Coordinates of C-alpha atoms in Angstrom, one line a residue:
M1 CA -27.0 12.1 54.8
S2 CA -30.7 12.6 55.7
Q3 CA -33.7 10.0 56.5
D4 CA -35.7 11.3 53.2
T5 CA -33.2 10.5 50.7
N6 CA -32.9 7.2 48.8
E7 CA -30.6 4.9 46.9
S8 CA -30.9 4.2 43.2
T9 CA -28.5 2.4 40.5
D10 CA -26.8 3.9 37.2
G11 CA -28.2 0.8 35.0
H12 CA -24.9 -0.5 35.0
G13 CA -24.9 -2.3 38.5
D14 CA -23.0 0.7 40.0
T15 CA -24.5 2.5 43.4
A16 CA -25.5 5.8 42.0
V17 CA -25.8 8.9 44.8
A18 CA -28.3 8.9 47.7
T19 CA -31.6 11.1 45.9
R20 CA -32.8 14.2 47.3
S21 CA -37.0 14.0 48.3
T22 CA -39.3 15.3 46.0
K23 CA -39.4 18.5 47.8
D24 CA -35.5 19.3 47.8
L25 CA -35.8 18.4 44.0
T26 CA -38.5 20.9 43.2
K27 CA -36.5 23.4 45.4
A28 CA -33.3 22.8 43.0
A29 CA -35.4 22.6 39.7
V30 CA -37.3 26.2 40.7
S31 CA -33.8 27.3 41.9
G32 CA -32.3 26.4 38.4
W33 CA -35.1 27.6 36.2
L34 CA -35.2 31.1 38.3
G35 CA -31.2 31.5 38.2
T36 CA -31.1 31.4 34.3
A37 CA -34.4 33.1 33.6
M38 CA -32.3 36.3 35.6
E39 CA -29.4 35.4 33.9
F40 CA -31.0 35.9 29.9
M41 CA -33.5 38.7 31.2
D42 CA -30.7 40.5 32.9
F43 CA -28.7 40.1 29.6
Q44 CA -31.3 41.1 27.4
L45 CA -32.3 43.6 29.1
Y46 CA -29.1 45.2 29.1
S47 CA -28.7 44.5 25.2
L48 CA -32.6 46.3 24.2
A49 CA -31.8 48.9 26.6
A50 CA -27.8 49.6 24.9
A51 CA -29.5 49.4 21.7
I52 CA -32.4 51.5 22.6
V53 CA -31.5 54.4 25.1
F54 CA -28.0 53.7 26.5
N55 CA -26.4 55.5 23.8
R56 CA -27.8 58.8 24.5
I57 CA -28.0 59.0 28.3
F58 CA -24.3 57.5 29.0
F59 CA -22.9 58.6 26.3
P60 CA -24.8 61.7 24.8
D61 CA -21.5 64.2 23.4
V62 CA -20.5 61.9 20.7
S63 CA -22.4 61.1 17.2
P64 CA -25.2 58.6 17.1
A65 CA -23.3 56.2 15.5
I66 CA -20.3 56.4 17.9
G67 CA -22.6 56.4 20.9
L68 CA -24.0 53.0 19.6
I69 CA -21.0 51.2 19.2
A70 CA -19.9 52.3 23.0
A71 CA -22.7 51.2 24.6
M72 CA -22.4 47.9 22.5
A73 CA -19.1 47.6 23.7
T74 CA -20.4 47.9 27.4
Y75 CA -22.1 44.8 26.4
G76 CA -19.8 43.3 24.9
V77 CA -17.1 43.3 27.9
G78 CA -19.7 41.0 29.9
Y79 CA -18.7 38.5 27.8
V80 CA -15.3 38.6 28.9
A81 CA -16.3 38.9 32.7
R82 CA -18.4 35.4 31.8
L83 CA -15.0 33.7 30.9
V84 CA -13.2 35.0 34.3
G85 CA -16.0 34.0 36.1
A86 CA -16.2 31.0 34.9
I87 CA -12.9 29.9 35.6
Y88 CA -13.2 31.7 39.0
F89 CA -17.0 30.3 40.0
G90 CA -16.3 26.7 38.5
R91 CA -13.3 26.1 40.5
M92 CA -14.6 27.9 44.0
G93 CA -17.7 25.1 43.0
D94 CA -16.0 22.1 42.8
R95 CA -14.1 23.1 46.2
I96 CA -16.5 24.5 48.3
G97 CA -19.9 23.2 46.7
R98 CA -22.4 23.9 43.8
K99 CA -24.6 25.6 47.0
K100 CA -22.4 28.7 48.4
V101 CA -21.6 29.7 44.5
L102 CA -25.2 29.7 43.2
F103 CA -25.9 31.8 46.3
I104 CA -22.8 34.2 44.9
T105 CA -23.6 34.1 41.4
I106 CA -27.2 35.3 41.8
A107 CA -26.7 37.7 44.3
M108 CA -23.8 39.5 42.3
M109 CA -26.4 39.1 39.0
G110 CA -29.5 41.0 40.9
A111 CA -27.7 43.3 42.7
S112 CA -25.5 45.0 39.5
T113 CA -28.5 44.6 37.1
T114 CA -30.6 46.6 39.9
L115 CA -28.2 49.1 40.5
I116 CA -27.8 50.5 36.3
G117 CA -31.4 51.1 36.7
A118 CA -30.0 53.3 40.0
L119 CA -27.1 55.1 38.4
P120 CA -27.0 58.6 37.5
T121 CA -26.6 59.8 33.6
Y122 CA -24.0 61.5 31.8
D123 CA -25.8 64.6 32.1
A124 CA -25.2 64.6 36.2
I125 CA -21.8 63.2 36.7
G126 CA -20.0 63.4 33.5
I127 CA -17.8 60.4 32.7
M128 CA -18.2 59.0 36.2
A129 CA -21.4 57.3 34.3
P130 CA -20.2 55.5 31.8
I131 CA -17.5 54.2 34.0
L132 CA -19.6 52.6 36.7
L133 CA -22.3 51.0 33.6
V134 CA -19.0 49.4 32.5
A135 CA -17.9 48.7 35.9
L136 CA -21.7 47.2 36.9
R137 CA -22.0 45.2 33.6
L138 CA -18.1 43.6 34.5
I139 CA -19.4 42.6 38.0
Q140 CA -23.1 41.3 36.1
G141 CA -21.3 39.2 33.8
F142 CA -18.5 38.0 36.1
G143 CA -21.5 36.3 38.3
A144 CA -23.4 35.2 35.2
G145 CA -20.3 33.3 33.4
A146 CA -21.1 30.5 36.5
E147 CA -24.4 30.6 36.6
I148 CA -26.4 28.5 33.7
A149 CA -22.9 26.1 34.4
G150 CA -23.8 25.6 38.2
A151 CA -27.9 25.4 37.8
T152 CA -27.2 22.8 35.4
V153 CA -24.6 20.5 37.6
M154 CA -27.1 21.3 40.4
L155 CA -30.0 20.2 38.7
V156 CA -28.5 17.7 37.0
E157 CA -26.8 16.2 40.4
Y158 CA -29.5 16.7 41.9
A159 CA -31.9 14.5 39.5
P160 CA -33.0 11.0 39.5
D161 CA -30.6 9.3 36.6
K162 CA -33.8 7.7 34.7
R163 CA -35.4 11.6 34.4
R164 CA -32.1 13.4 34.1
G165 CA -32.6 14.7 30.8
L166 CA -36.1 16.4 31.6
I167 CA -35.3 17.7 34.9
A168 CA -32.2 19.3 33.5
S169 CA -34.0 20.9 30.8
L170 CA -35.5 23.1 32.9
V171 CA -32.4 25.5 32.9
S172 CA -33.0 25.6 29.1
L173 CA -36.6 26.9 29.6
G174 CA -35.5 29.5 31.5
T175 CA -33.0 31.1 29.1
N176 CA -36.7 31.2 27.1
S177 CA -38.3 32.5 30.0
G178 CA -35.6 35.6 30.8
T179 CA -35.5 36.1 27.0
L180 CA -39.3 36.4 26.7
A181 CA -39.6 38.7 29.7
A182 CA -37.4 41.0 28.6
S183 CA -38.6 41.5 25.7
A184 CA -42.0 41.7 26.9
I185 CA -41.2 44.4 29.4
W186 CA -39.3 46.4 26.7
A187 CA -42.3 46.3 24.6
V188 CA -44.3 47.2 26.7
L189 CA -42.5 50.2 27.7
L190 CA -42.0 51.3 24.0
A191 CA -45.9 51.0 23.4
V192 CA -47.0 53.0 26.8
L193 CA -44.2 55.9 27.2
S194 CA -43.5 58.7 25.4
E195 CA -39.5 59.3 24.3
D196 CA -39.2 61.6 26.7
Q197 CA -40.4 59.4 29.6
L198 CA -38.3 56.3 28.2
L199 CA -35.4 58.8 28.7
S200 CA -35.9 61.0 32.0
W201 CA -37.3 57.3 33.8
G202 CA -38.9 54.6 31.4
W203 CA -35.7 52.9 31.2
R204 CA -34.7 52.3 35.1
V205 CA -37.7 50.7 35.6
P206 CA -36.6 47.4 34.1
F207 CA -33.9 47.7 36.2
L208 CA -35.2 48.8 39.5
A209 CA -38.0 46.0 39.3
S210 CA -35.3 42.7 39.0
F211 CA -34.7 44.0 42.5
F212 CA -37.9 41.9 44.0
L213 CA -36.8 38.7 41.5
M214 CA -33.8 38.8 43.3
I215 CA -34.6 38.9 46.9
F216 CA -36.7 35.5 46.0
A217 CA -34.2 34.3 44.0
V218 CA -31.6 34.4 47.1
W219 CA -34.2 33.6 49.5
L220 CA -34.7 29.8 47.7
R221 CA -30.7 29.3 47.3
S222 CA -30.4 30.2 51.0
N223 CA -32.8 27.4 51.7
L224 CA -31.4 24.8 49.1
R225 CA -29.6 21.6 50.0
E226 CA -26.3 20.5 48.9
S227 CA -25.7 18.5 45.5
P228 CA -26.0 15.0 47.2
V229 CA -23.2 14.2 44.4
F230 CA -20.8 16.8 45.9
E231 CA -21.9 15.7 49.8
E232 CA -20.9 11.7 48.6
R233 CA -17.4 12.3 46.7
A234 CA -14.8 10.5 48.0
D235 CA -12.4 13.7 47.8
V236 CA -14.9 16.1 49.9
V237 CA -13.8 16.0 53.9
D238 CA -16.3 18.3 55.7
G239 CA -17.6 19.8 53.1
V240 CA -14.4 21.2 51.1
A241 CA -12.7 19.0 48.1
L242 CA -9.0 17.9 49.5
S243 CA -6.2 19.2 47.4
R244 CA -4.1 16.6 45.6
D245 CA -1.3 16.8 48.4
E246 CA -3.7 16.5 50.9
I247 CA -5.1 13.1 49.3
E248 CA -1.3 12.2 49.1
K249 CA -1.0 12.2 52.9
T250 CA -4.4 10.2 53.4
D251 CA -5.1 6.9 54.4
E252 CA -4.1 4.6 51.4
E253 CA -7.8 3.3 50.8
L254 CA -9.1 6.7 49.4
K255 CA -5.7 7.6 48.2
V256 CA -5.7 4.9 45.6
S257 CA -8.7 5.3 45.0
V258 CA -9.0 9.0 44.6
L259 CA -5.7 9.3 42.4
E260 CA -7.1 6.6 39.4
S261 CA -10.2 7.4 39.0
G262 CA -9.8 11.1 39.3
L263 CA -6.7 12.7 39.5
K264 CA -4.4 10.4 36.8
Q265 CA -6.9 10.1 34.1
K266 CA -5.4 12.2 31.3
K267 CA -8.2 15.3 30.8
G268 CA -8.6 16.9 27.3
R269 CA -11.0 14.1 25.7
A270 CA -14.2 14.9 26.9
F271 CA -13.8 19.1 27.1
F272 CA -13.3 18.8 24.0
I273 CA -16.5 16.9 22.8
A274 CA -17.8 18.8 24.9
L275 CA -17.0 22.0 23.1
G276 CA -18.0 20.3 19.8
L277 CA -21.5 20.0 21.3
R278 CA -21.5 23.1 22.8
F279 CA -20.0 24.9 19.4
G280 CA -23.1 23.3 17.6
Q281 CA -25.8 25.1 19.7
A282 CA -24.0 28.6 20.2
G283 CA -23.3 28.5 16.1
N284 CA -26.7 28.1 15.0
S285 CA -28.2 30.4 17.7
G286 CA -26.0 33.2 16.5
L287 CA -26.8 32.9 13.3
I288 CA -30.4 32.2 13.6
Q289 CA -31.6 34.7 16.4
T290 CA -29.5 37.8 15.4
F291 CA -27.8 37.6 12.3
L292 CA -30.4 36.2 10.1
V293 CA -32.9 38.4 12.3
G294 CA -30.7 41.8 10.8
Y295 CA -30.5 40.2 7.1
I296 CA -33.8 39.4 6.4
A297 CA -34.5 43.5 7.5
S298 CA -31.2 45.0 5.6
T299 CA -31.1 42.7 2.5
L300 CA -34.1 41.4 1.9
L301 CA -36.2 44.2 3.0
I302 CA -38.9 42.7 5.1
D303 CA -40.2 44.5 8.3
R304 CA -38.1 43.5 10.9
S305 CA -41.0 43.2 13.2
I306 CA -42.0 39.8 10.9
A307 CA -38.7 37.9 11.7
T308 CA -38.5 38.8 15.5
S309 CA -42.2 37.6 16.0
A310 CA -40.9 34.8 13.8
I311 CA -38.2 34.0 16.9
V312 CA -41.1 34.7 19.5
Y313 CA -43.1 32.1 18.4
G314 CA -40.6 29.9 18.0
S315 CA -39.1 30.6 21.9
L316 CA -43.0 29.6 22.8
I317 CA -43.3 26.9 21.2
G318 CA -39.7 26.0 22.1
F319 CA -41.5 25.7 25.7
A320 CA -42.7 22.2 24.5
T321 CA -39.7 21.0 22.6
I322 CA -37.2 21.4 25.2
P323 CA -38.7 19.0 27.5
I324 CA -40.2 16.6 25.3
I325 CA -36.2 16.4 23.8
G326 CA -35.0 15.8 27.5
I327 CA -37.7 13.0 27.5
L328 CA -36.4 11.6 24.4
G329 CA -32.7 11.9 25.7
D330 CA -33.7 10.0 28.8
R331 CA -36.0 7.4 26.7
F332 CA -33.3 6.9 23.9
G333 CA -30.3 8.4 25.1
R334 CA -27.9 11.6 24.3
R335 CA -26.2 10.1 21.0
P336 CA -28.8 8.9 19.1
I337 CA -31.2 12.2 19.7
Y338 CA -27.8 14.7 19.5
M339 CA -27.6 12.8 16.1
V340 CA -30.5 13.1 14.6
L341 CA -31.3 16.8 15.3
S342 CA -27.5 17.8 14.1
A343 CA -28.7 15.2 11.3
L344 CA -32.1 17.2 10.1
T345 CA -30.5 20.8 10.8
M346 CA -27.9 19.9 8.6
I347 CA -30.5 18.5 5.7
L348 CA -32.9 20.9 6.3
A349 CA -30.2 24.1 6.1
F350 CA -30.6 24.7 2.4
P351 CA -34.5 24.0 1.8
L352 CA -35.4 26.5 5.1
M353 CA -33.2 29.1 3.4
L354 CA -35.2 28.7 0.7
M355 CA -38.2 29.2 2.7
V356 CA -36.7 32.4 4.2
T357 CA -35.7 33.8 0.8
S358 CA -38.9 33.0 -0.8
G359 CA -40.7 36.5 -0.3
N360 CA -43.4 34.8 1.3
T361 CA -44.4 35.7 4.8
V362 CA -45.8 32.4 6.4
A363 CA -42.9 30.5 5.0
L364 CA -40.2 32.7 6.6
V365 CA -41.7 32.7 9.8
V366 CA -42.4 28.1 9.6
A367 CA -38.5 28.1 8.4
M368 CA -37.6 30.2 11.3
V369 CA -39.3 28.3 13.9
L370 CA -38.2 25.4 12.5
A371 CA -35.0 26.0 12.4
L372 CA -34.8 27.7 16.2
N373 CA -36.2 24.0 17.9
L374 CA -34.0 22.1 16.0
G375 CA -30.9 23.8 15.6
V376 CA -31.1 25.3 18.7
L377 CA -33.3 25.1 21.5
G378 CA -33.9 21.1 20.5
L379 CA -29.6 21.0 20.9
F380 CA -29.7 23.4 24.5
S381 CA -32.2 21.0 25.9
L382 CA -29.6 17.9 25.5
E383 CA -26.2 19.8 26.2
S384 CA -27.9 21.0 29.5
V385 CA -27.6 17.1 30.6
T386 CA -25.1 15.6 28.1
M387 CA -22.4 18.3 29.1
A388 CA -22.3 17.5 32.9
E389 CA -22.5 13.7 32.8
L390 CA -19.4 13.7 30.4
F391 CA -17.3 15.4 33.2
G392 CA -16.1 13.8 36.4
A393 CA -17.7 14.9 39.9
R394 CA -14.2 16.1 40.5
T395 CA -14.3 19.2 38.6
R396 CA -17.6 19.0 36.8
F397 CA -18.2 22.8 37.5
T398 CA -15.0 24.0 36.2
Q399 CA -14.8 22.0 33.0
L400 CA -18.7 22.3 32.0
A401 CA -18.5 26.4 32.8
L402 CA -15.2 26.4 30.4
A403 CA -17.1 24.6 27.6
K404 CA -20.2 26.7 27.7
E405 CA -18.5 29.9 27.7
I406 CA -15.5 29.3 25.3
G407 CA -17.9 27.5 23.0
G408 CA -20.6 30.3 22.7
I409 CA -18.1 32.8 22.6
L410 CA -16.1 31.5 19.7
A411 CA -19.4 30.2 17.9
T412 CA -21.4 33.3 18.5
A413 CA -18.6 36.2 18.1
I414 CA -17.1 35.0 14.8
G415 CA -20.3 33.6 13.2
P416 CA -22.2 36.3 12.6
L417 CA -19.5 38.3 12.0
L418 CA -18.3 35.2 9.1
A419 CA -22.2 35.4 7.4
A420 CA -22.0 38.9 7.3
S421 CA -18.8 39.1 5.2
L422 CA -19.7 36.2 3.0
T423 CA -23.3 37.7 2.2
A424 CA -21.6 40.5 1.3
W425 CA -19.2 39.0 -1.0
T426 CA -21.4 36.6 -2.6
G427 CA -24.5 38.7 -2.6
S428 CA -26.1 35.3 -1.9
W429 CA -28.1 33.5 0.8
W430 CA -26.4 30.2 0.6
P431 CA -23.3 30.8 2.9
I432 CA -25.8 31.3 5.8
A433 CA -27.1 27.4 4.8
A434 CA -23.5 26.2 4.6
M435 CA -22.6 28.0 8.1
L436 CA -25.4 25.9 9.7
V437 CA -24.6 22.6 7.7
I438 CA -21.4 22.8 8.7
Y439 CA -22.1 24.3 12.9
S440 CA -24.1 21.1 13.1
A441 CA -21.7 18.6 11.6
I442 CA -19.3 19.7 14.2
T443 CA -21.8 18.6 17.0
L444 CA -22.9 15.4 14.5
V445 CA -19.0 14.7 15.0
S446 CA -19.2 15.5 18.3
A447 CA -22.3 13.3 19.6
F448 CA -21.0 10.6 17.2
L449 CA -17.4 10.4 18.9
A450 CA -19.0 10.7 22.7
P451 CA -19.9 7.7 24.8
E452 CA -23.3 7.4 25.8
T453 CA -23.7 9.1 29.5
K454 CA -27.2 8.0 29.7
G455 CA -27.9 6.5 34.2
R456 CA -23.9 7.5 34.3
D457 CA -22.8 7.2 38.0
L458 CA -22.5 11.3 38.4
V459 CA -20.4 10.7 42.0
R460 CA -17.4 9.0 40.0
L461 CA -14.3 11.2 39.8
N462 CA -13.0 10.4 36.4
D463 CA -14.6 11.8 32.9
A464 CA -16.9 10.1 30.7
A465 CA -14.3 9.8 28.0

C-alpha cells in the first residue's frame, strides 16, 4: 500500500483494510454520488421523454395509445438489460477490480444517453429510428445494471469503518440528485418551449447536454484509485482474482485461507436477507412514487401536480434524512435502525393513507413526505451500506448487484400492478396501506434475521451470514 494509507480495526479485534487518504476518499465519494446521479438522471430523462414526446416522434404511424405503449416498452427493456449487466459487470468487478468496471459503466451510460439525443426521428429514417432507440436503451440499461452496486461497493470499501453508513449514503443522495435534476430540466423545457419547438429540437437538449457531465465523470473515474479492499484480498494476485483452480494449485497457506473463508462457505443466506431488505424499500418506492401519484389523480380526482409536488418536497427533505440515517446506523448499528424505520412505516401506513384520502391538500402532502422519507429514502440510506457489508469480498459486487436488480424488478414490477388491481376490485384505498405493511414487514423480518454488520472487516472472503 502507499504511504498515505493507515490501518484501522473493525472493532472486534481484527485488523481491517488499510484506508485511503482523505483526498482519495473525497474522489471516491464524488465519483459514487455523480455516477448514481447520472444513472437516475438518464433513466428519468428517458422515462419523461417516453411519456411526453417519444410516442409522437418515434411511433407516429400508430394510434396515440399504442404509441405510448410502444414508447413505454422501450423504457421497460432497459430493466431487462440492467439484470444482464448486473451479472456480467458484477462478475467482472469481483475478478479484475471495481475501478475498471465503474469506468466502463459510466462511459456506456453517458455515451448511450448522449446518442439518444442525436437520433434521427421516424420521419427521417422510418422504422430504423425506434430500432436504434431500443438498442441505445439496452446499452444504457446494461451499464446501469452494475453502476449503483459498483458505486456502493467502492464507497463502502473506501470508507473508514466508523463512517461507512454516512459515506455510503452519498450513493442514495445521488438518486435524489439525478431524479430532481431530470425533472427540473423537463419542467423548464415544457415551460419555455412551444409544442412544435419541443417536438422538433427541444427534446434533444437534455440528452445532448449530458455529454458534458459524462466527460467529467469519466475523467474523475480515470483518476480514481482501486478499492483498497480489492487490493488486500488474499485471492487477488497482480490485480486479478485467482480462479478456484488457480487457488487449488497455489501454496498451501493461501489455499487453506481462501478455501475455508471464501469458497467452502454455503452461499444463499446472506443473499436472501439482502433481497428481503431490498424488497421492502423498492416495493414502498413503487407504491409511493409511482402508483400513488396516479391513484391520487385518476381515482381521487386531485390535481396531479399536488402529488408530484409532494414527491419533490419529500425528495428535498431526503437530502437531510439520508445522511442522518447513515449517521444513526454508524452510531447504533444497521439492524435496530432498519427495524425502527420498518416498524414505523407499518404502524403509520393506515393513518397516512387516511390523510392522503382525507381531501385535505396539506394532509396529503405531509403524508406523502413522511411515507417517502420513512419507507423509502431512510431504508435506501441503510441499504447502501448494509447489503455491501453482508457479502464477502470475493463475490460482493456480483451478489450486491443481483440482489438490488432482482429485488427492484420484482417489487416495482409487481407492486403497482397488484395495487391497481386490488384498489379497482375493492373500490377502496386500504390495499395500498396493506401492501405498505407487507413490504415493510418483509424488511423488518429480514433485518431481524440479519447479523449486525457494523464495523465488519470487509476483506473477509466469506459472507456475514
